[in-house]
Amino acid sequence: GDLATLDTHRTLRVGMPEVVLAESKTAAQVAAIARTLAARGPLLVTRLSPAKAGPARRAVKGSVYDPVSRTLRKGRMDLPARGPVAVCCAGTSDIPVCEEAAVTLEVMGVEPIRVYDVGVAGIHRLLARRDDLERARAVIVAAGMEGALPSVVGGLVGRPVIGVPTSVGYGASLGGLAPLFTMLNSCAPNVTVVNVDNGFGAAFVAGLVARG
Amino acid sequence: GDLATLDTHRTLRVGMPEVVLAESKTAAQVAAIARTLAARGPLLVTRLSPAKAGPARRAVKGSVYDPVSRTLRKGRMDLPARGPVAVCCAGTSDIPVCEEAAVTLEVMGVEPIRVYDVGVAGIHRLLARRDDLERARAVIVAAGMEGALPSVVGGLVGRPVIGVPTSVGYGASLGGLAPLFTMLNSCAPNVTVVNVDNGFGAAFVAGLVARG
Amino acid sequence: GDLATLDTHRTLRVGMPEVVLAESKTAAQVAAIARTLAARGPLLVTRLSPAKAGPARRAVKGSVYDPVSRTLRKGRMDLPARGPVAVCCAGTSDIPVCEEAAVTLEVMGVEPIRVYDVGVAGIHRLLARRDDLERARAVIVAAGMEGALPSVVGGLVGRPVIGVPTSVGYGASLGGLAPLFTMLNSCAPNVTVVNVDNGFGAAFVAGLVARG
Amino acid sequence: GDLATLDTHRTLRVGMPEVVLAESKTAAQVAAIARTLAARGPLLVTRLSPAKAGPARRAVKGSVYDPVSRTLRKGRMDLPARGPVAVCCAGTSDIPVCEEAAVTLEVMGVEPIRVYDVGVAGIHRLLARRDDLERARAVIVAAGMEGALPSVVGGLVGRPVIGVPTSVGYGASLGGLAPLFTMLNSCAPNVTVVNVDNGFGAAFVAGLVARG
Amino acid sequence: GDLATLDTHRTLRVGMPEVVLAESKTAAQVAAIARTLAARGPLLVTRLSPAKAGPARRAVKGSVYDPVSRTLRKGRMDLPARGPVAVCCAGTSDIPVCEEAAVTLEVMGVEPIRVYDVGVAGIHRLLARRDDLERARAVIVAAGMEGALPSVVGGLVGRPVIGVPTSVGYGASLGGLAPLFTMLNSCAPNVTVVNVDNGFGAAFVAGLVARG
Amino acid sequence: GDLATLDTHRTLRVGMPEVVLAESKTAAQVAAIARTLAARGPLLVTRLSPAKAGPARRAVKGSVYDPVSRTLRKGRMDLPARGPVAVCCAGTSDIPVCEEAAVTLEVMGVEPIRVYDVGVAGIHRLLARRDDLERARAVIVAAGMEGALPSVVGGLVGRPVIGVPTSVGYGASLGGLAPLFTMLNSCAPNVTVVNVDNGFGAAFVAGLVARG
Amino acid sequence: GDLATLDTHRTLRVGMPEVVLAESKTAAQVAAIARTLAARGPLLVTRLSPAKAGPARRAVKGSVYDPVSRTLRKGRMDLPARGPVAVCCAGTSDIPVCEEAAVTLEVMGVEPIRVYDVGVAGIHRLLARRDDLERARAVIVAAGMEGALPSVVGGLVGRPVIGVPTSVGYGASLGGLAPLFTMLNSCAPNVTVVNVDNGFGAAFVAGLVARG
Amino acid sequence: GDLATLDTHRTLRVGMPEVVLAESKTAAQVAAIARTLAARGPLLVTRLSPAKAGPARRAVKGSVYDPVSRTLRKGRMDLPARGPVAVCCAGTSDIPVCEEAAVTLEVMGVEPIRVYDVGVAGIHRLLARRDDLERARAVIVAAGMEGALPSVVGGLVGRPVIGVPTSVGYGASLGGLAPLFTMLNSCAPNVTVVNVDNGFGAAFVAGLVARG
Ligand SMILES: Nc1ncnc2c1ncn2[C@@H]1O[C@H](COP(=O)(O)O)[C@@H](O)[C@H]1O
Ligand SMILES: Nc1ncnc2c1ncn2[C@@H]1O[C@H](COP(=O)(O)O)[C@@H](O)[C@H]1O
Ligand SMILES: Nc1ncnc2c1ncn2[C@@H]1O[C@H](COP(=O)(O)O)[C@@H](O)[C@H]1O
Ligand SMILES: Nc1ncnc2c1ncn2[C@@H]1O[C@H](COP(=O)(O)O)[C@@H](O)[C@H]1O
Ligand SMILES: [Mg+2]
Ligand SMILES: [Mg+2]
Ligand SMILES: [Mg+2]
Ligand SMILES: [Mg+2]
Ligand SMILES: [Mg+2]
Ligand SMILES: [Mg+2]
Ligand SMILES: [Mg+2]
Ligand SMILES: [Mg+2]
């Protein structure tokens, strides 16, 4: 009926079922789509505000809503992963973006290693977590304001680093564009970048890398 | 003497010797750095114009200069790769960026599959190359002007796609910023992005993925 | 009295009565203008929020308000059209913009063909609707985020394609400027562009083309 | 051999053979592509500087090079057109863009009506040409600096108006982005817009409209 | 006490008492400043929302608040003016900015001639008011969206034209920056420009011109 | 023949003959237009580089070329002016823009008072010239880099101040956009602004003010 | 437990305990962090809205909340300072930013000299405070709109001047980016700049200078 | 004669004689100004290209030209300094900017400590120079591309850090605006920023700090 045309071959094609971006949908639309998708495999809904989460949570028995990452999920894929993915952030305000990434990894069947609040203005905090970074197959690094952390991490590891600029900041942070440009200009050659606050996208790519 | 402080632990740390970005160096500086690096392992110099290539090529016996990719190289790493990397572009003007990527992959010991001139305004050309895309471990997609190709490729494969916006275009292409934004906004979740014309960076990450 | 100076020769001159842009007008102003215009011919009010629609709907007997397209309309022009106009969009969030276009076409006496949720990251969905695209005299394509769909459609049809960037997206979508630039840079030569979210303008031009 | 993969179905699909954008190609590449295309139908090469035109002109017997529009062409399509297309500009500096449009129309088999140097700061010059505007099936309007002319023309005619911002101007003209934004914000609803200096694209769409 | 250091020599120096910009002040602050200023000469408060106007209106006996222009005023200067100033706008949504200008002129002792809703997409409306434009000593022209009106007016009169870009519009109007750039690029040489929505500033300068 | 359609009523309408902007014209075109215009009244050609000046200077007997202002002129209008116009600048690099203004004033029959090199970082230099500012009917202020001078001047005089941002500066001066924004945001209410480096436009408006 | 990893060596390393930026934290988080920090030394919380201040104020006995600067503080460092720091602003709307700076200085043990409402459009107000400026070891200058004040102050004193652009303004002030660019382009060589509205950062640096 | 009005009280007022910015001056102008200034005290000319340096060097006996920093200097001030200033940079391409800073410090009588090529992607190189950073009274940090180095340095020292964004980079580095924004958003509170490539300005402020 009034559902969007779901892209049902997607799991086969790109290794992950369609993930619901709830932001521009009503609670009822989210619930209907979630029920349909959950009938076929693991479910992940992102950008779901607490105010809109109820109907979808009730529609999918066994689903879990998390207000920090603003995700609803159920189940996980059982493809094998060759190792974990580290999820780092510069400051505590970046944690919601990191948690969106961590939850996405879990649904993909990949273990996230959380390395939070290790921003560059106190570099010893990052160096203290070097072992965790080194055992990861890929590293996600979220940072707002100056967005410098991915470059430093990129110089420490020999794995793909995925920078996620966040909208944390004010004035010259330009709503996240400043850290976005910082990351794109990284002199560490193993850094690629996703859109502002896009924890899901970063995790999806990191998950593909971890799976091999 | 007047050499830059070379980052000699880099190969151990990030899996690749330091690569020389020749753009802001003199021919003599490039030659001196190239000789030093070539004594220790594989050599790759990028953004080296034909006018400046001579001294470095002569300084490193057995090195090869390629004017399309504007690279000088010698040798290759012998780490094993688990598969090839596809290198795609929308139009013929994007080929120099793709060739910078392809040469980088070769020096990393990874096979590039070239899929050129398959822009979205004639989508059948891309669909005809689907087999090549599917056997790749990662896909690099360079595109200028509207930069739409990574999204389409991202929807066709279940591997990381690395978008390289190019400075090909005029007016509203904003020197490559327009395709850069296009790629960052990709609705395909497996797309990450590097700086404008940065074929080297895209290849470096794709190579890390291919190596596993 | 306090009405705006209506441009009464407009129908003769440009083939369409003045259309009311309700956004910066009060409910009472809209109602007064709507009554005056409806006395002379077909009526179309756009950007009319549900909260402000009541007075105008009551002022014009037989008028119909639609909350998705946010339009109030009555009647239609009876100029002959030589064929339909296709109205496409990439995602479900673009539908309100498409419906503004579809309603405008209907008031102009032109048949809209709706082709929704056919974004480029799942290109088979678009290819499946090729027949619908081919029988259209002009094609309207709305897309937010990366805005790549008009280029792909432009490569499939030999008719004018009118791109409508939408404000759907976040971060690097720059409130619709990113897909706007994407469309302006289209390598398909049959694409022209209107302002962000301007479904009305796209439909007006497409309607003129369909009329011949 | 080293030719680009030509999109040979394009004429059937979009009603025009592939047009060569010479800007980022060498004189030899242009000559080779031009010879191939000219063997199959009408030829149009755009953005061809006088310095690079020789080899292509010699390669295609009977071809004509025009230094104002910077085009090389031979032949024209013989699809019927239902009427002419007006090509207007604000100032004499916009004429090269207009001529690119006029030549494109001629190759498409559509008659251009030239209405030049009729900028808004001397509005009587435009009003004096109203008859020419009114017999056109579509109107192309090129303008740099403030780019106001398409709005005025749009208010005078009941046909699609295609605005072409030009890079004529300095300072706050932002290389053509200022008139681009002007045209996108046009309060005349029959105006659509193409990229800066893109006379070819404007003419291609206007030609499709004129053909019906 | 807690009043701002008022610039008491201003009237002598620049021909106008200090005008209060209420936007970032509390109702109580505005009332206190207004009372002080009104004790010394004519009073003008701008950007005063209806919600904040009460205290100031009560504090200054005989003052008048106008919700369209959002001004509070009392008295007028009695310097002689050599003629009136025309205040024009493109659309009805620009009227508040024009009224801010008109009220400022009245407080300066200069007669405003209102010429409203004469946008360029219906140019006959402007031409019909030519007499009014010609008897003015200066012309203020407010316009949002494409902001083209000052150029057209500038070509009709031999007096200073002061363009006021307004924030009316959406998408590519960039909150008024698009018409701002339009006006700065005007090919009519008698156009100067003030900040977005700055009806007061335009009127102040026009008033100085009218006074001689 | 191949001349632009000259706007011959302009002197009557706007009080100044057409002024030639030579930038995008050939030396031959400038010479031809200059001869035609000089036959009818005072001549002013702006933005004329030394390399292109010869033919026009020879074509118009008695014309004078000045390489600092890059103008060619002959004659002056003999409308009466009510007083002089001050032309100020912040640094020596702004002098060419000021001279374009001064020459334009002279051709309009208005006396320029030059007040050069009085930038805000040494405010005593400006204060020492206060008498000159005060006898002017209008003040032109050119400044690059931070563009702060018009605000300071605006606070010192009770006349219209016309700010001319210049392209002098680097990095964050954004080619003149930074001082342009500075001037538009001036807290002095008597400041209006023209395009970057537009000494001619500033002088034209100041001249109209001085004439009354 | 759920506290951020506090950077406890910071006082030793950078001469100031960690300062809490409350903006993106909950009232409870702020209270918990404040209690921990207050146990170890002087406390400063910035960007704390009145609505969120209660819990932290109650959690730290003896702390003082100030709604103008939006700070909570307790105690002060007792490092010796070699002199005071002047804190200037252009208009009354900039005072909150100045007070954030002044409070920060006080917590650092440095005396602030307040020099408020001395904007450049009434330059005598600033010149009247020259003695205060001259006895300062560093000068903080906050300004919105055109942001010209730091350049003028920079020309008056032989000490470091720290410009703080504020978000006061509208339209072309670009939310503070315009005064930011103004200050970065300052022709006074003793001006450095911090982020928009960043009174804290300016004070921190000025405090370091004053301490020596 | 044709010299600029030199600001002769400057040394007394701001502690440094006027420094000549040669960029927009002719070789002859520079020579004349240099001779005048050198007669009164220490001389510093910046942004002097090798091609223009000859006349000034010959005009001032004993002056020294350095092509890396592009400075001409003679003598030094003999005010006492309380300690050295560190001058750091991320990559070898930033060295010219650093040398402009180092030379300026030397003319001010302050010792520069050079810490070059210590970018964040190889953080051990910076940590190895910690002693040098710690004995400095202020630290200048130049960086292009992502501009992350000032934040890291800011977290290591308790002194003012002055960030100098450089124009080294391409694409998303926006000619130095990207590292400029990075530095303005620094989460290290001791970082202030100067214009792109402005080594002179950074050194001037650092020199004032070092002098106390
Ligand atoms: N074409 C390229 N584009 C971007 N970065 C590059 C390129 N080639 C080399 N690099 C990086 O730049 C670094 C060298 O910088 P440098 O110390 O200035 O030579 C290398 O370690 C690479 O990571
Ligand atoms: N949704 C819309 N988007 C853009 N322009 C519109 C829209 N609806 C109406 N218009 C145009 O705005 C004009 C009305 O402006 P106004 O005089 O302010 O009511 C109409 O003549 C239309 O050309
Ligand atoms: N230096 C200048 N800057 C801006 N506009 C100018 C300048 N000189 C002349 N103009 C204007 O440009 C118009 C000429 O344009 P055109 O028809 O292309 O020669 C003149 O009528 C002037 O109003
Ligand atoms: N490299 C530089 N970058 C920025 N400003 C400079 C530089 N060198 C000198 N200056 C400043 O520019 C002023 C000289 O400007 P001018 O009067 O045009 O010579 C000097 O007083 C310095 O403050
Ligand atoms: Mg922290
Ligand atoms: Mg091709
Ligand atoms: Mg969908
Ligand atoms: Mg003309
Ligand atoms: Mg209207
Ligand atoms: Mg000077
Ligand atoms: Mg004040
Ligand atoms: Mg290096």
JSON list of N, CA, C and O in Angstrom, two decimals, chain A residues 92 95 117, chain G residues 1-6 25-26 28-30 32-33 36:
[
{"chain": "A", "resi": 92, "resn": "THR", "atom": "N", "xyz": [33.42, 14.18, 24.39]},
{"chain": "A", "resi": 92, "resn": "THR", "atom": "CA", "xyz": [32.21, 13.48, 24.81]},
{"chain": "A", "resi": 92, "resn": "THR", "atom": "C", "xyz": [31.00, 13.86, 23.96]},
{"chain": "A", "resi": 92, "resn": "THR", "atom": "O", "xyz": [30.08, 13.06, 23.81]},
{"chain": "A", "resi": 95, "resn": "ILE", "atom": "N", "xyz": [29.97, 11.42, 21.17]},
{"chain": "A", "resi": 95, "resn": "ILE", "atom": "CA", "xyz": [29.59, 10.04, 21.48]},
{"chain": "A", "resi": 95, "resn": "ILE", "atom": "C", "xyz": [28.34, 9.56, 20.75]},
{"chain": "A", "resi": 95, "resn": "ILE", "atom": "O", "xyz": [28.32, 8.42, 20.26]},
{"chain": "A", "resi": 117, "resn": "ASP", "atom": "N", "xyz": [36.85, 10.13, 23.79]},
{"chain": "A", "resi": 117, "resn": "ASP", "atom": "CA", "xyz": [37.37, 11.30, 24.52]},
{"chain": "A", "resi": 117, "resn": "ASP", "atom": "C", "xyz": [38.91, 11.34, 24.50]},
{"chain": "A", "resi": 117, "resn": "ASP", "atom": "O", "xyz": [39.55, 11.54, 25.52]},
{"chain": "G", "resi": 1, "resn": "GLY", "atom": "N", "xyz": [32.62, 6.66, 36.90]},
{"chain": "G", "resi": 1, "resn": "GLY", "atom": "CA", "xyz": [31.50, 6.03, 36.21]},
{"chain": "G", "resi": 1, "resn": "GLY", "atom": "C", "xyz": [31.27, 6.71, 34.86]},
{"chain": "G", "resi": 1, "resn": "GLY", "atom": "O", "xyz": [32.10, 6.62, 33.96]},
{"chain": "G", "resi": 2, "resn": "ASP", "atom": "N", "xyz": [30.16, 7.43, 34.74]},
{"chain": "G", "resi": 2, "resn": "ASP", "atom": "CA", "xyz": [29.82, 8.00, 33.44]},
{"chain": "G", "resi": 2, "resn": "ASP", "atom": "C", "xyz": [30.43, 9.39, 33.17]},
{"chain": "G", "resi": 2, "resn": "ASP", "atom": "O", "xyz": [29.97, 10.11, 32.30]},
{"chain": "G", "resi": 3, "resn": "LEU", "atom": "N", "xyz": [31.43, 9.72, 33.93]},
{"chain": "G", "resi": 3, "resn": "LEU", "atom": "CA", "xyz": [32.11, 11.00, 33.68]},
{"chain": "G", "resi": 3, "resn": "LEU", "atom": "C", "xyz": [33.05, 10.87, 32.48]},
{"chain": "G", "resi": 3, "resn": "LEU", "atom": "O", "xyz": [33.52, 9.80, 32.16]},
{"chain": "G", "resi": 4, "resn": "ALA", "atom": "N", "xyz": [33.30, 12.00, 31.84]},
{"chain": "G", "resi": 4, "resn": "ALA", "atom": "CA", "xyz": [34.32, 12.03, 30.79]},
{"chain": "G", "resi": 4, "resn": "ALA", "atom": "C", "xyz": [35.69, 11.79, 31.42]},
{"chain": "G", "resi": 4, "resn": "ALA", "atom": "O", "xyz": [35.90, 12.04, 32.59]},
{"chain": "G", "resi": 5, "resn": "THR", "atom": "N", "xyz": [36.61, 11.24, 30.65]},
{"chain": "G", "resi": 5, "resn": "THR", "atom": "CA", "xyz": [37.99, 11.08, 31.10]},
{"chain": "G", "resi": 5, "resn": "THR", "atom": "C", "xyz": [38.62, 12.46, 31.28]},
{"chain": "G", "resi": 5, "resn": "THR", "atom": "O", "xyz": [38.98, 13.11, 30.32]},
{"chain": "G", "resi": 6, "resn": "LEU", "atom": "N", "xyz": [38.73, 12.92, 32.49]},
{"chain": "G", "resi": 6, "resn": "LEU", "atom": "CA", "xyz": [39.23, 14.27, 32.71]},
{"chain": "G", "resi": 6, "resn": "LEU", "atom": "C", "xyz": [40.73, 14.32, 32.46]},
{"chain": "G", "resi": 6, "resn": "LEU", "atom": "O", "xyz": [41.46, 13.37, 32.74]},
{"chain": "G", "resi": 25, "resn": "LYS", "atom": "N", "xyz": [26.18, 19.58, 27.17]},
{"chain": "G", "resi": 25, "resn": "LYS", "atom": "CA", "xyz": [26.05, 18.63, 28.27]},
{"chain": "G", "resi": 25, "resn": "LYS", "atom": "C", "xyz": [24.72, 18.85, 29.02]},
{"chain": "G", "resi": 25, "resn": "LYS", "atom": "O", "xyz": [24.19, 19.96, 29.01]},
{"chain": "G", "resi": 26, "resn": "THR", "atom": "N", "xyz": [24.23, 17.84, 29.70]},
{"chain": "G", "resi": 26, "resn": "THR", "atom": "CA", "xyz": [23.01, 17.99, 30.50]},
{"chain": "G", "resi": 26, "resn": "THR", "atom": "C", "xyz": [23.37, 18.67, 31.83]},
{"chain": "G", "resi": 26, "resn": "THR", "atom": "O", "xyz": [24.53, 18.69, 32.24]},
{"chain": "G", "resi": 28, "resn": "ALA", "atom": "N", "xyz": [22.77, 17.60, 34.72]},
{"chain": "G", "resi": 28, "resn": "ALA", "atom": "CA", "xyz": [23.32, 16.61, 35.64]},
{"chain": "G", "resi": 28, "resn": "ALA", "atom": "C", "xyz": [24.80, 16.33, 35.34]},
{"chain": "G", "resi": 28, "resn": "ALA", "atom": "O", "xyz": [25.62, 16.22, 36.25]},
{"chain": "G", "resi": 29, "resn": "GLN", "atom": "N", "xyz": [25.12, 16.22, 34.04]},
{"chain": "G", "resi": 29, "resn": "GLN", "atom": "CA", "xyz": [26.52, 16.00, 33.68]},
{"chain": "G", "resi": 29, "resn": "GLN", "atom": "C", "xyz": [27.39, 17.16, 34.14]},
{"chain": "G", "resi": 29, "resn": "GLN", "atom": "O", "xyz": [28.47, 16.97, 34.71]},
{"chain": "G", "resi": 30, "resn": "VAL", "atom": "N", "xyz": [26.91, 18.38, 33.90]},
{"chain": "G", "resi": 30, "resn": "VAL", "atom": "CA", "xyz": [27.67, 19.55, 34.31]},
{"chain": "G", "resi": 30, "resn": "VAL", "atom": "C", "xyz": [27.90, 19.53, 35.83]},
{"chain": "G", "resi": 30, "resn": "VAL", "atom": "O", "xyz": [29.02, 19.77, 36.32]},
{"chain": "G", "resi": 32, "resn": "ALA", "atom": "N", "xyz": [27.98, 17.00, 37.90]},
{"chain": "G", "resi": 32, "resn": "ALA", "atom": "CA", "xyz": [28.91, 15.95, 38.31]},
{"chain": "G", "resi": 32, "resn": "ALA", "atom": "C", "xyz": [30.36, 16.34, 37.98]},
{"chain": "G", "resi": 32, "resn": "ALA", "atom": "O", "xyz": [31.26, 16.22, 38.82]},
{"chain": "G", "resi": 33, "resn": "ILE", "atom": "N", "xyz": [30.57, 16.84, 36.77]},
{"chain": "G", "resi": 33, "resn": "ILE", "atom": "CA", "xyz": [31.93, 17.24, 36.40]},
{"chain": "G", "resi": 33, "resn": "ILE", "atom": "C", "xyz": [32.39, 18.41, 37.27]},
{"chain": "G", "resi": 33, "resn": "ILE", "atom": "O", "xyz": [33.53, 18.45, 37.75]},
{"chain": "G", "resi": 36, "resn": "THR", "atom": "N", "xyz": [33.57, 17.33, 40.71]},
{"chain": "G", "resi": 36, "resn": "THR", "atom": "CA", "xyz": [34.89, 16.69, 40.65]},
{"chain": "G", "resi": 36, "resn": "THR", "atom": "C", "xyz": [36.01, 17.72, 40.50]},
{"chain": "G", "resi": 36, "resn": "THR", "atom": "O", "xyz": [37.02, 17.68, 41.21]}
]
